Structures are given as structure tokens and as C-alpha cells.
Amino acid sequence: MRLLCLFLIILLSSCSFVSEEEGSTDDTVRPDIVLIGAEYTLGQAGENPIFIKSPRMTFYSSDNRAVTEALSFVQYDDDGNIIIEGQADSSDINTDTKVIDLSGSVMLRKVDDDMFIQADSLVFDSGNSMITADGSVYVQTGDGIFSGTGFAGDLKMDIYSFQSIDEGVFNL
């Protein structure tokens, strides 16, 4: 009898599998899948999709998100020529709107304009061919070399602007 009571006391003791740091399991968004050595195509038929490679890609379908580590990406035109290529330490991709939020040592190159962009973070709206970067940005083109903050660009129309230019050199 005592053994049964002891067993019931242990069984009914308060136990928790969730640490206080993790919080409630109801608040935790868990990934649907984690891919190692991932290659992902962002786009649809009839578009020029973005091809993404990452050593680790985590998908959250409930939020239409994919999170990557150390990614590289490339976009080709209809003839198979590279339009845009780049890389970053990480990204947060909205798989529905095709907006890629790139972070850490971001580099983006638009091949036909021979334009190279370097930033700590950059938002690439691949569906609308728009890029924005709030922080410090370095841009090198055939027209010159510029650095500043608050960069925005329309990659289709080739229209680019800075909120403030720290320095720049025009090639004449």
C-alpha cells in the first residue's frame, strides 16, 4: 500500500517539459521543415524566378516564411543570362510576396548594369524588382562609386537614390 501511495505521489508531482525561457508551447511557432543543403526556387511559371542556395533553410508555412543561413541567390533572364546575383549571411523570405529581407554582409550585383551593392542589410522585393536599405550602403556602377544611407532602387527602371550621400565619385 505504501509503495502504491509513493508511486501515485511521484506520478502526480508537478512536472513540466517546457522551460521558463521557452514559454508556453501554444505561443511557439514551429517550423514545418528544415532543409540542410537546400536549393529553393522563389517564383512561378512565366516569371524569372530567384534560385536560392543555403546550407540550412527553415520553412514556416503558417507565416509564409523561409529563413536561411549563408545564402547565395541568382536570377536568370529568358536566354539563361544572369540578371541578378548576390549573397548574405542570412535572410527572412516571405514566400507569398517574394520579399527577401537580407542581413549580414549583403552583396548584390545587377549584371547588365555592372552595378555592385554592399550593405549590412537590404530588402529585395523580387516580385517588383525593388531594393531598399536603411543603413550604410556602398554602390559601384559604371557611373561611379557612392556610399551613403537610405538607399532605394528600381531594378527594372534603373532608378536609384540615396537619402544622404556620404561620398561619391562620378565617372565622366
C-alpha positions as a LaTeX table, in Angstrom:
\begin{tabular}{lrrr}
\hline
Residue & $x$ (\AA) & $y$ (\AA) & $z$ (\AA) \\
\hline
Met1 & 0.00 & 0.00 & 0.00 \\
Arg2 & 2.79 & 2.43 & 0.89 \\
Leu3 & 4.54 & 1.61 & $-2.36$ \\
Leu4 & 1.36 & 2.41 & $-4.32$ \\
Cys5 & 0.94 & 5.74 & $-2.45$ \\
Leu6 & 4.58 & 6.65 & $-3.13$ \\
Phe7 & 4.14 & 5.80 & $-6.81$ \\
Leu8 & 0.98 & 7.96 & $-7.05$ \\
Ile9 & 2.71 & 10.90 & $-5.33$ \\
Ile10 & 5.62 & 10.73 & $-7.79$ \\
Leu11 & 3.26 & 10.32 & $-10.73$ \\
Leu12 & 1.08 & 13.26 & $-9.72$ \\
Ser13 & 4.01 & 15.55 & $-8.89$ \\
Ser14 & 4.25 & 18.71 & $-10.91$ \\
Cys15 & 6.45 & 18.20 & $-13.98$ \\
Ser16 & 7.00 & 20.40 & $-16.95$ \\
Phe17 & 8.65 & 19.73 & $-20.27$ \\
Val18 & 8.76 & 23.42 & $-21.24$ \\
Ser19 & 11.41 & 25.60 & $-19.68$ \\
Glu20 & 10.54 & 29.09 & $-18.49$ \\
Glu21 & 12.77 & 30.53 & $-21.23$ \\
Glu22 & 10.78 & 28.79 & $-23.96$ \\
Gly23 & 7.41 & 29.93 & $-22.66$ \\
Ser24 & 4.17 & 28.16 & $-23.47$ \\
Thr25 & 4.10 & 25.69 & $-26.35$ \\
Asp26 & 0.94 & 27.46 & $-27.59$ \\
Asp27 & 2.99 & 30.63 & $-28.32$ \\
Thr28 & 5.83 & 28.82 & $-30.07$ \\
Val29 & 5.78 & 28.77 & $-33.86$ \\
Arg30 & 7.47 & 25.61 & $-35.02$ \\
Pro31 & 8.89 & 25.08 & $-38.48$ \\
Asp32 & 7.22 & 22.74 & $-40.93$ \\
Ile33 & 10.52 & 21.55 & $-42.31$ \\
Val34 & 14.24 & 22.26 & $-42.00$ \\
Leu35 & 16.34 & 21.53 & $-45.07$ \\
Ile36 & 20.10 & 21.03 & $-44.98$ \\
Gly37 & 21.93 & 21.83 & $-48.22$ \\
Ala38 & 18.81 & 23.46 & $-49.63$ \\
Glu39 & 18.14 & 24.73 & $-53.14$ \\
Tyr40 & 14.89 & 26.69 & $-53.43$ \\
Thr41 & 13.15 & 28.42 & $-56.34$ \\
Leu42 & 11.26 & 31.60 & $-55.45$ \\
Gly43 & 8.83 & 32.44 & $-58.25$ \\
Gln44 & 6.26 & 31.00 & $-60.61$ \\
Ala45 & 5.99 & 29.90 & $-64.21$ \\
Gly46 & 6.15 & 32.83 & $-66.61$ \\
Glu47 & 8.47 & 34.77 & $-64.29$ \\
Asn48 & 12.21 & 34.89 & $-63.92$ \\
Pro49 & 12.45 & 33.16 & $-60.54$ \\
Ile50 & 15.18 & 33.60 & $-57.94$ \\
Phe51 & 17.23 & 30.45 & $-57.31$ \\
Ile52 & 18.42 & 30.30 & $-53.70$ \\
Lys53 & 21.07 & 28.02 & $-52.16$ \\
Ser54 & 21.61 & 27.76 & $-48.43$ \\
Pro55 & 23.27 & 25.27 & $-46.10$ \\
Arg56 & 20.17 & 25.49 & $-43.88$ \\
Met57 & 16.66 & 26.66 & $-44.75$ \\
Thr58 & 13.72 & 26.60 & $-42.33$ \\
Phe59 & 10.12 & 26.87 & $-43.59$ \\
Tyr60 & 7.13 & 28.21 & $-41.62$ \\
Ser61 & 4.08 & 27.70 & $-43.86$ \\
Ser62 & 1.67 & 29.32 & $-41.37$ \\
Asp63 & 3.59 & 32.61 & $-41.79$ \\
Asn64 & 4.57 & 32.10 & $-45.49$ \\
Arg65 & 8.22 & 32.38 & $-44.40$ \\
Ala66 & 11.52 & 30.72 & $-45.10$ \\
Val67 & 14.59 & 31.58 & $-43.02$ \\
Thr68 & 18.05 & 30.87 & $-44.41$ \\
Glu69 & 21.65 & 30.88 & $-43.31$ \\
Ala70 & 24.60 & 31.88 & $-45.52$ \\
Leu71 & 22.59 & 32.06 & $-48.72$ \\
Ser72 & 23.53 & 32.81 & $-52.29$ \\
Phe73 & 20.99 & 33.60 & $-54.99$ \\
Val74 & 20.78 & 34.16 & $-58.73$ \\
Gln75 & 18.14 & 35.23 & $-61.24$ \\
Tyr76 & 18.35 & 34.45 & $-64.99$ \\
Asp77 & 16.69 & 36.08 & $-67.98$ \\
Asp78 & 14.77 & 34.08 & $-70.59$ \\
Asp79 & 18.01 & 33.40 & $-72.51$ \\
Gly80 & 19.77 & 31.95 & $-69.44$ \\
Asn81 & 21.95 & 35.01 & $-68.76$ \\
Ile82 & 22.42 & 36.15 & $-65.17$ \\
Ile83 & 20.36 & 39.24 & $-64.32$ \\
Ile84 & 20.99 & 39.49 & $-60.57$ \\
Glu85 & 23.19 & 37.55 & $-58.19$ \\
Gly86 & 24.03 & 38.00 & $-54.55$ \\
Gln87 & 24.72 & 36.61 & $-51.14$ \\
Ala88 & 24.17 & 37.35 & $-47.45$ \\
Asp89 & 24.79 & 35.83 & $-44.03$ \\
Ser90 & 21.06 & 35.22 & $-43.52$ \\
Ser91 & 17.63 & 36.02 & $-44.88$ \\
Asp92 & 13.96 & 36.02 & $-44.00$ \\
Ile93 & 11.87 & 35.34 & $-47.10$ \\
Asn94 & 8.16 & 35.96 & $-47.48$ \\
Thr95 & 7.29 & 33.11 & $-49.84$ \\
Asp96 & 3.93 & 34.71 & $-50.70$ \\
Thr97 & 5.04 & 38.27 & $-51.59$ \\
Lys98 & 8.56 & 37.18 & $-52.70$ \\
Val99 & 10.21 & 39.83 & $-50.49$ \\
Ile100 & 13.66 & 38.78 & $-49.27$ \\
Asp101 & 15.00 & 40.54 & $-46.17$ \\
Leu102 & 18.78 & 40.03 & $-46.37$ \\
Ser103 & 21.10 & 40.54 & $-43.38$ \\
Gly104 & 24.82 & 40.48 & $-42.71$ \\
Ser105 & 27.47 & 41.18 & $-45.36$ \\
Val106 & 24.91 & 41.62 & $-48.12$ \\
Met107 & 26.23 & 41.76 & $-51.66$ \\
Leu108 & 24.00 & 42.18 & $-54.71$ \\
Arg109 & 25.13 & 42.56 & $-58.32$ \\
Lys110 & 22.97 & 43.58 & $-61.28$ \\
Val111 & 24.99 & 42.18 & $-64.15$ \\
Asp112 & 23.68 & 44.14 & $-67.17$ \\
Asp113 & 24.39 & 47.48 & $-65.45$ \\
Asp114 & 27.62 & 46.21 & $-63.89$ \\
Met115 & 26.22 & 47.52 & $-60.58$ \\
Phe116 & 27.51 & 46.18 & $-57.28$ \\
Ile117 & 25.80 & 46.93 & $-53.94$ \\
Gln118 & 27.19 & 46.15 & $-50.50$ \\
Ala119 & 25.23 & 46.70 & $-47.26$ \\
Asp120 & 24.70 & 45.34 & $-43.76$ \\
Ser121 & 21.04 & 44.70 & $-44.60$ \\
Leu122 & 18.89 & 45.07 & $-47.68$ \\
Val123 & 15.28 & 44.30 & $-48.63$ \\
Phe124 & 14.88 & 42.82 & $-52.11$ \\
Asp125 & 11.28 & 42.80 & $-53.38$ \\
Ser126 & 11.92 & 40.31 & $-56.17$ \\
Gly127 & 8.31 & 40.41 & $-57.38$ \\
Asn128 & 8.53 & 44.15 & $-58.10$ \\
Ser129 & 12.33 & 44.34 & $-58.72$ \\
Met130 & 12.76 & 46.92 & $-55.94$ \\
Ile131 & 15.56 & 47.16 & $-53.36$ \\
Thr132 & 15.85 & 49.26 & $-50.20$ \\
Ala133 & 18.47 & 49.60 & $-47.48$ \\
Asp134 & 18.12 & 51.87 & $-44.47$ \\
Gly135 & 21.68 & 51.64 & $-43.16$ \\
Ser136 & 25.04 & 52.31 & $-44.73$ \\
Val137 & 25.32 & 51.27 & $-48.40$ \\
Tyr138 & 28.20 & 51.15 & $-50.88$ \\
Val139 & 27.30 & 51.22 & $-54.59$ \\
Gln140 & 29.65 & 50.83 & $-57.53$ \\
Thr141 & 28.46 & 51.29 & $-61.13$ \\
Gly142 & 29.87 & 52.35 & $-64.47$ \\
Asp143 & 28.75 & 55.87 & $-63.49$ \\
Gly144 & 30.86 & 55.97 & $-60.32$ \\
Ile145 & 31.26 & 54.90 & $-56.72$ \\
Phe146 & 28.93 & 56.11 & $-53.98$ \\
Ser147 & 28.34 & 55.48 & $-50.29$ \\
Gly148 & 25.54 & 56.76 & $-48.15$ \\
Thr149 & 22.39 & 55.81 & $-46.26$ \\
Gly150 & 18.73 & 55.30 & $-47.14$ \\
Phe151 & 19.26 & 53.63 & $-50.50$ \\
Ala152 & 16.34 & 52.72 & $-52.77$ \\
Gly153 & 16.33 & 51.31 & $-56.26$ \\
Asp154 & 14.04 & 50.20 & $-59.03$ \\
Leu155 & 15.97 & 47.45 & $-60.81$ \\
Lys156 & 13.65 & 47.42 & $-63.85$ \\
Met157 & 13.70 & 51.18 & $-64.48$ \\
Asp158 & 17.32 & 51.63 & $-63.34$ \\
Ile159 & 16.35 & 54.47 & $-60.97$ \\
Tyr160 & 18.37 & 54.70 & $-57.75$ \\
Ser161 & 18.53 & 57.18 & $-54.89$ \\
Phe162 & 20.13 & 57.83 & $-51.50$ \\
Gln163 & 18.56 & 59.78 & $-48.65$ \\
Ser164 & 22.05 & 61.01 & $-47.87$ \\
Ile165 & 25.35 & 60.52 & $-49.73$ \\
Asp166 & 28.49 & 60.44 & $-47.60$ \\
Glu167 & 30.84 & 60.43 & $-50.56$ \\
Gly168 & 30.75 & 59.76 & $-54.25$ \\
Val169 & 32.75 & 59.94 & $-57.44$ \\
Phe170 & 31.16 & 60.30 & $-60.89$ \\
Asn171 & 32.96 & 58.81 & $-63.89$ \\
Leu172 & 32.77 & 61.23 & $-66.81$ \\
\hline
\end{tabular}
